[in-house]
């Protein structure tokens, strides 16, 4: 069944479905797709927030719509300096930049709530005028007493709606006396069902379990309930994709839309993202912060792949999906109500797959080479004696040989890979302690390099090294230990053949010769 949403002066018209058999229902419009990601800059972007932003981005791009970043900064006491800019920085780094934001501009700004206070004041005044909101003069002390009493009796704390019963003369008297009021919204009893795009038809009779909510604080700043409704209306938001923790609050928001004679957007509440054991992700902990994961060498496409792999909403579920594939495969009707379990232990595997893909892409590999060069200068700069290791051809060779083995560029900065960038100091005595024929082994390899041709592949190089071991009548494993020690001063790592190919013919000879001379 189709119906037209409440329409009054200035309200936009929309078409929606109604719950079969229901006497009435809440309808939503179907305009141009405009979605918003609306974080609070009380902290930095974490994986849960990234997933919400990503789903909004995918929904918009799939429908040629608009993705908006709106900063909900009305909780002034908890704002974190720099968080607002950092959130947009991380969205841009992740490859899902907003189409409209405070930084990028747009036709429906400002995109920061603290710069839109006049809109919230106007809405609150309208609700006061129609009697659907009222001034509340209850002190913090009284509200705290109500909370303690509820807790003592085993009930959930709720406001008792005392001030909704004040007569006009009492209100005017308190206003004249200078008592700073808040504005509360008068919740209506009962609740119309509404259709959530994920949870289906839903009904929450909030007035039976909650007191009238504050919508405008005494300092003139709105609460989330009023601000989100006002902004969604003025920014022409068509669909709200947000966390399921706001599902119950949607009943309040729909009442606010009705009271203001505005058409609401369609709602889709995303299931929570949890740890594998079912516990909540810590939003403040470093292991889920995008900035921290970036510093660890995680790639943005790996994070996008991981958070979508953990949940639902896609026609397939495999490691290695690119953003364009996520856009193509996203299907909001496939999002389930089950919590999404995020296994961070799998992140290295996701990053290994996507790093290999970047290495194999010519343009992306050049960017990786530049990044690795900068990291090398920062980590090993003063210890690098031969700057050949910083040249593109050398770094490119290392990346090609290590692709599929490393999970991040940071691994190549570890001590186990220091031999690639810094010449080790190994004496001839150390080599003799490993094998008395060490000098003969080193000389034979130097002659092999001089003959040319053996460095075409690891397979050919291994065959040549086995021939050397055979000619010297020594164990192949012993030859490998001598060469590994001379080339890296380490006992383990990649194969000796790969080490030699990474270092290159000239560097292999230099290191073996120096070891013989020391």
XYZ file of N, CA, C and O in Angstrom, residues 340-456:
468
model
N 28.223 -7.480 13.542
C 29.379 -7.768 12.693
C 30.576 -8.056 13.590
O 30.905 -7.253 14.469
N 31.213 -9.193 13.395
C 32.354 -9.585 14.221
C 33.646 -9.225 13.498
O 33.935 -9.746 12.415
N 34.420 -8.345 14.100
C 35.652 -7.857 13.491
C 36.848 -8.587 14.083
O 37.123 -8.471 15.281
N 37.550 -9.326 13.268
C 38.731 -10.069 13.717
C 39.982 -9.341 13.237
O 40.421 -9.508 12.101
N 40.559 -8.545 14.126
C 41.742 -7.769 13.751
C 42.956 -8.654 13.489
O 43.914 -8.204 12.861
N 42.917 -9.892 13.976
C 44.043 -10.798 13.721
C 44.174 -11.105 12.229
O 45.225 -11.553 11.766
N 43.093 -10.878 11.476
C 43.131 -11.132 10.031
C 43.637 -9.940 9.233
O 43.811 -10.042 8.013
N 43.879 -8.814 9.910
C 44.227 -7.605 9.177
C 45.524 -7.746 8.405
O 45.629 -7.253 7.264
N 46.515 -8.419 8.968
C 47.782 -8.593 8.254
C 47.581 -9.362 6.950
O 48.206 -9.055 5.930
N 46.708 -10.359 6.977
C 46.447 -11.141 5.762
C 45.770 -10.271 4.696
O 46.131 -10.321 3.517
N 44.814 -9.442 5.127
C 44.176 -8.520 4.188
C 45.213 -7.563 3.604
O 45.217 -7.286 2.399
N 46.084 -7.059 4.458
C 47.071 -6.089 3.992
C 48.090 -6.733 3.065
O 48.558 -6.107 2.105
N 48.453 -7.986 3.333
C 49.400 -8.690 2.454
C 48.832 -8.799 1.042
O 49.531 -8.555 0.054
N 47.550 -9.153 0.949
C 46.913 -9.315 -0.364
C 46.878 -7.985 -1.114
O 47.215 -7.911 -2.303
N 46.466 -6.920 -0.416
C 46.348 -5.628 -1.084
C 47.716 -5.003 -1.367
O 47.869 -4.288 -2.364
N 48.708 -5.269 -0.510
C 50.056 -4.768 -0.782
C 50.631 -5.440 -2.015
O 51.271 -4.779 -2.855
N 50.416 -6.734 -2.160
C 50.894 -7.439 -3.351
C 50.250 -6.856 -4.603
O 50.918 -6.661 -5.629
N 48.966 -6.538 -4.515
C 48.269 -5.954 -5.659
C 48.875 -4.605 -6.018
O 49.040 -4.284 -7.204
N 49.214 -3.815 -5.020
C 49.838 -2.506 -5.292
C 51.211 -2.675 -5.921
O 51.586 -1.929 -6.828
N 51.975 -3.625 -5.427
C 53.320 -3.843 -5.972
C 53.245 -4.243 -7.435
O 54.101 -3.855 -8.253
N 52.212 -4.994 -7.797
C 52.069 -5.463 -9.170
C 51.506 -4.393 -10.095
O 51.546 -4.549 -11.316
N 50.993 -3.321 -9.526
C 50.480 -2.209 -10.320
C 51.594 -1.185 -10.525
O 52.173 -0.685 -9.553
N 51.916 -0.869 -11.758
C 53.079 -0.027 -12.061
C 53.001 1.335 -11.382
O 53.972 1.778 -10.756
N 51.876 2.004 -11.492
C 51.746 3.333 -10.908
C 51.772 3.265 -9.386
O 52.471 4.052 -8.718
N 51.031 2.325 -8.818
C 50.985 2.196 -7.360
C 52.338 1.806 -6.802
O 52.717 2.236 -5.698
N 53.090 1.014 -7.552
C 54.406 0.577 -7.072
C 55.373 1.754 -6.976
O 56.206 1.812 -6.063
N 55.270 2.693 -7.898
C 56.127 3.888 -7.826
C 55.841 4.658 -6.545
O 56.762 5.138 -5.874
N 54.564 4.758 -6.175
C 54.209 5.441 -4.927
C 54.755 4.685 -3.725
O 55.231 5.305 -2.762
N 54.705 3.359 -3.763
C 55.268 2.561 -2.669
C 56.774 2.762 -2.562
O 57.325 2.828 -1.456
N 57.443 2.839 -3.713
C 58.891 3.063 -3.702
C 59.231 4.383 -3.027
O 60.163 4.451 -2.206
N 58.475 5.414 -3.349
C 58.722 6.718 -2.742
C 58.475 6.679 -1.238
O 59.249 7.240 -0.454
N 57.406 6.011 -0.838
C 57.085 5.921 0.588
C 58.158 5.148 1.338
O 58.595 5.556 2.420
N 58.607 4.024 0.760
C 59.631 3.220 1.415
C 60.938 3.987 1.511
O 61.646 3.911 2.529
N 61.274 4.751 0.473
C 62.497 5.554 0.508
C 62.457 6.551 1.665
O 63.442 6.698 2.401
N 61.322 7.206 1.856
C 61.200 8.169 2.951
C 61.297 7.473 4.306
O 61.922 7.988 5.238
N 60.688 6.337 4.405
C 60.754 5.590 5.670
C 62.188 5.123 5.958
O 62.640 5.126 7.107
N 62.895 4.729 4.903
C 64.281 4.284 5.079
C 65.161 5.424 5.563
O 65.995 5.247 6.471
N 65.010 6.584 4.971
C 65.792 7.742 5.383
C 65.515 8.103 6.831
O 66.426 8.490 7.578
N 64.268 7.971 7.226
C 63.895 8.305 8.598
C 64.436 7.281 9.591
O 64.888 7.633 10.691
N 64.422 5.995 9.201
C 64.801 4.924 10.128
C 66.291 4.610 10.099
O 66.910 4.427 11.148
N 66.865 4.531 8.900
C 68.256 4.080 8.757
C 69.179 5.131 8.144
O 70.340 4.817 7.847
N 68.689 6.325 7.948
C 69.420 7.321 7.172
C 70.899 7.450 7.487
O 71.751 7.393 6.589
N 71.258 7.582 8.762
C 72.663 7.812 9.137
C 73.521 6.563 8.981
O 74.756 6.653 8.961
N 72.895 5.382 8.875
C 73.659 4.135 8.783
C 73.844 3.654 7.346
O 74.575 2.699 7.103
N 73.176 4.294 6.406
C 73.280 3.873 5.001
C 74.547 4.464 4.395
O 74.682 5.680 4.267
N 75.480 3.606 4.011
C 76.749 4.079 3.450
C 76.700 4.145 1.932
O 77.311 5.016 1.309
N 75.973 3.209 1.317
C 75.850 3.173 -0.132
C 74.417 3.564 -0.509
O 73.477 2.801 -0.326
N 74.248 4.765 -1.040
C 72.919 5.272 -1.337
C 72.300 4.657 -2.591
O 71.219 5.052 -3.001
N 72.974 3.664 -3.151
C 72.372 2.908 -4.255
C 71.086 2.235 -3.789
O 70.144 2.054 -4.573
N 71.034 1.875 -2.492
C 69.867 1.173 -1.963
C 68.631 2.071 -1.948
O 67.513 1.573 -1.748
N 68.806 3.371 -2.149
C 67.676 4.303 -2.175
C 67.189 4.583 -3.587
O 66.189 5.285 -3.763
N 67.889 4.044 -4.580
C 67.503 4.298 -5.958
C 66.284 3.456 -6.336
O 66.093 2.348 -5.814
N 65.452 3.985 -7.228
C 64.191 3.311 -7.579
C 64.364 1.870 -8.032
O 63.575 1.000 -7.660
N 65.382 1.604 -8.865
C 65.528 0.251 -9.405
C 65.827 -0.765 -8.309
O 65.382 -1.916 -8.357
N 66.573 -0.332 -7.281
C 66.914 -1.242 -6.179
C 65.676 -1.526 -5.329
O 65.349 -2.686 -5.026
N 64.978 -0.467 -4.929
C 63.789 -0.633 -4.094
C 62.716 -1.434 -4.852
O 62.037 -2.283 -4.275
N 62.589 -1.155 -6.145
C 61.615 -1.884 -6.952
C 61.929 -3.375 -6.955
O 61.023 -4.222 -6.834
N 63.217 -3.714 -7.078
C 63.616 -5.123 -7.103
C 63.280 -5.806 -5.769
O 62.770 -6.935 -5.741
N 63.541 -5.121 -4.678
C 63.241 -5.674 -3.359
C 61.741 -5.925 -3.212
O 61.305 -6.987 -2.749
N 60.944 -4.948 -3.613
C 59.489 -5.091 -3.485
C 58.967 -6.243 -4.326
O 58.098 -7.013 -3.881
N 59.465 -6.388 -5.541
C 59.002 -7.460 -6.409
C 59.349 -8.829 -5.835
O 58.562 -9.780 -5.949
N 60.513 -8.953 -5.220
C 60.931 -10.235 -4.667
C 60.213 -10.567 -3.363
O 60.007 -11.732 -3.033
N 59.794 -9.545 -2.628
C 59.156 -9.766 -1.324
C 57.638 -9.738 -1.382
O 56.976 -10.022 -0.380
N 57.056 -9.396 -2.524
C 55.599 -9.344 -2.612
C 55.012 -10.720 -2.301
O 55.557 -11.753 -2.682
N 53.919 -10.710 -1.594
C 53.307 -11.962 -1.178
C 53.884 -12.515 0.106
O 53.338 -13.455 0.677
N 55.002 -11.935 0.562
C 55.641 -12.390 1.806
C 55.481 -11.378 2.935
O 55.352 -11.770 4.098
N 55.508 -10.099 2.606
C 55.401 -9.072 3.643
C 53.969 -8.561 3.726
O 53.232 -8.575 2.746
N 53.581 -8.117 4.918
C 52.230 -7.594 5.138
C 52.191 -6.076 5.150
O 51.106 -5.489 5.049
N 53.341 -5.437 5.285
C 53.402 -3.973 5.246
C 54.815 -3.535 4.930
O 55.784 -4.297 5.118
N 54.962 -2.303 4.477
C 56.298 -1.752 4.206
C 57.131 -1.672 5.471
O 58.365 -1.750 5.419
N 56.468 -1.501 6.606
C 57.205 -1.375 7.859
C 58.051 -2.604 8.150
O 59.081 -2.505 8.818
N 57.630 -3.755 7.667
C 58.411 -4.974 7.899
C 59.814 -4.839 7.316
O 60.785 -5.386 7.862
N 59.908 -4.145 6.177
C 61.221 -4.005 5.520
C 62.150 -3.086 6.286
O 63.326 -2.950 5.925
N 61.624 -2.433 7.326
C 62.460 -1.577 8.172
C 62.935 -2.302 9.420
O 63.733 -1.764 10.184
N 62.440 -3.537 9.637
C 62.821 -4.311 10.813
C 64.281 -4.745 10.732
O 64.892 -4.777 9.657
N 64.796 -5.159 11.883
C 66.175 -5.614 11.964
C 66.438 -6.794 11.039
O 67.522 -6.928 10.468
N 65.443 -7.644 10.859
C 65.638 -8.834 10.029
C 65.885 -8.489 8.566
O 66.418 -9.315 7.812
N 65.512 -7.279 8.136
C 65.746 -6.850 6.758
C 66.792 -5.751 6.655
O 66.984 -5.185 5.577
N 67.476 -5.474 7.742
C 68.453 -4.375 7.717
C 69.586 -4.641 6.728
O 70.198 -3.701 6.204
N 69.874 -5.929 6.429
C 70.951 -6.251 5.497
C 70.697 -5.682 4.104
O 71.632 -5.480 3.322
N 69.427 -5.438 3.771
C 69.109 -4.887 2.459
C 69.604 -3.457 2.298
O 69.859 -2.993 1.180
N 69.719 -2.760 3.414
C 70.018 -1.323 3.363
C 71.363 -0.965 3.976
O 71.936 0.075 3.638
N 71.859 -1.834 4.866
C 73.102 -1.531 5.582
C 74.061 -2.713 5.423
O 73.697 -3.854 5.709
N 75.280 -2.454 4.990
C 76.267 -3.529 4.843
C 76.670 -4.056 6.218
O 77.091 -3.297 7.091
N 76.565 -5.355 6.406
C 76.971 -5.927 7.699
C 78.487 -6.027 7.797
O 79.190 -6.033 6.776
N 78.985 -6.111 9.009
C 80.418 -6.324 9.238
C 80.614 -7.765 9.705
O 80.239 -8.124 10.812
N 81.160 -8.563 8.779
C 81.399 -9.976 9.067
C 82.867 -10.273 8.750
O 83.352 -9.946 7.659
N 83.595 -10.894 9.680
C 85.026 -11.173 9.477
C 85.232 -12.537 8.836
O 84.353 -13.402 8.878
N 86.420 -12.729 8.268
C 86.753 -14.028 7.657
C 86.782 -15.122 8.713
O 86.449 -16.280 8.420
N 87.128 -14.759 9.961
C 87.158 -15.753 11.028
C 85.758 -16.262 11.352
O 85.564 -17.458 11.595
N 84.793 -15.346 11.334
C 83.395 -15.764 11.565
C 82.944 -16.754 10.488
O 82.245 -17.721 10.779
N 83.365 -16.483 9.254
C 83.009 -17.398 8.173
C 83.714 -18.742 8.330
O 83.115 -19.793 8.078
N 84.989 -18.725 8.744
C 85.732 -19.973 8.946
C 85.119 -20.795 10.078
O 85.126 -22.035 10.034
N 84.625 -20.089 11.109
C 83.984 -20.813 12.214
C 82.738 -21.541 11.732
O 82.355 -22.571 12.303
N 82.146 -21.017 10.689
C 80.966 -21.652 10.113
C 81.367 -22.814 9.213
O 80.731 -23.871 9.219
N 82.454 -22.619 8.424
C 82.943 -23.647 7.522
C 84.384 -23.301 7.170
O 84.672 -22.189 6.719
N 85.254 -24.261 7.346
C 86.676 -23.992 7.115
C 86.953 -23.654 5.656
O 87.997 -23.065 5.325
N 86.068 -24.028 4.768
C 86.238 -23.738 3.357
C 85.499 -22.470 2.942
O 85.207 -22.263 1.765
N 85.190 -21.615 3.917
C 84.413 -20.414 3.647
C 85.063 -19.545 2.576
O 84.374 -18.990 1.705
N 86.392 -19.414 2.622
C 87.072 -18.564 1.641
C 86.894 -19.121 0.237
O 86.694 -18.362 -0.730
N 86.975 -20.457 0.098
C 86.799 -21.076 -1.212
C 85.359 -20.883 -1.704
O 85.122 -20.659 -2.902
N 84.412 -20.977 -0.792
C 83.001 -20.784 -1.157
C 82.789 -19.366 -1.663
O 82.164 -19.146 -2.711
N 83.312 -18.383 -0.906
C 83.137 -16.984 -1.290
C 83.804 -16.708 -2.635
O 83.233 -16.024 -3.499
N 84.994 -17.236 -2.835
C 85.705 -17.012 -4.093
C 84.954 -17.633 -5.264
O 84.866 -17.047 -6.354
N 84.403 -18.822 -5.063
C 83.663 -19.498 -6.123
C 82.421 -18.699 -6.517
O 82.079 -18.604 -7.709
N 81.742 -18.109 -5.529
C 80.543 -17.322 -5.829
C 80.925 -16.047 -6.559
O 80.232 -15.617 -7.492
N 82.050 -15.428 -6.167
C 82.508 -14.221 -6.858
C 82.802 -14.536 -8.326
O 82.464 -13.768 -9.234
N 83.440 -15.685 -8.580
C 83.707 -16.098 -9.965
C 82.404 -16.352 -10.724
O 82.287 -16.016 -11.910
N 81.429 -16.953 -10.022
C 80.124 -17.226 -10.641
C 79.465 -15.918 -11.082
O 78.944 -15.823 -12.195
N 79.510 -14.926 -10.212
C 78.899 -13.629 -10.542
C 79.624 -13.010 -11.731
O 79.002 -12.454 -12.641
N 80.946 -13.118 -11.725
C 81.736 -12.539 -12.810
C 81.423 -13.175 -14.146
O 81.521 -12.519 -15.199
N 81.063 -14.448 -14.139
C 80.754 -15.143 -15.389
C 79.441 -14.654 -15.991
O 79.214 -14.783 -17.199
N 78.548 -14.081 -15.130
C 77.289 -13.498 -15.615
C 76.222 -14.525 -15.915
O 76.493 -15.719 -16.104
N 74.993 -14.075 -15.943
C 73.875 -14.927 -16.344
C 73.169 -15.661 -15.231
O 72.007 -16.052 -15.374
N 73.824 -15.860 -14.097
C 73.236 -16.669 -13.039
C 72.151 -15.931 -12.264
O 71.361 -16.552 -11.552
N 72.097 -14.604 -12.380
C 71.156 -13.802 -11.596
C 69.821 -13.578 -12.320
O 69.087 -12.671 -11.991
N 69.505 -14.443 -13.258
C 68.252 -14.272 -13.998
C 67.037 -14.724 -13.206
O 65.924 -14.245 -13.429
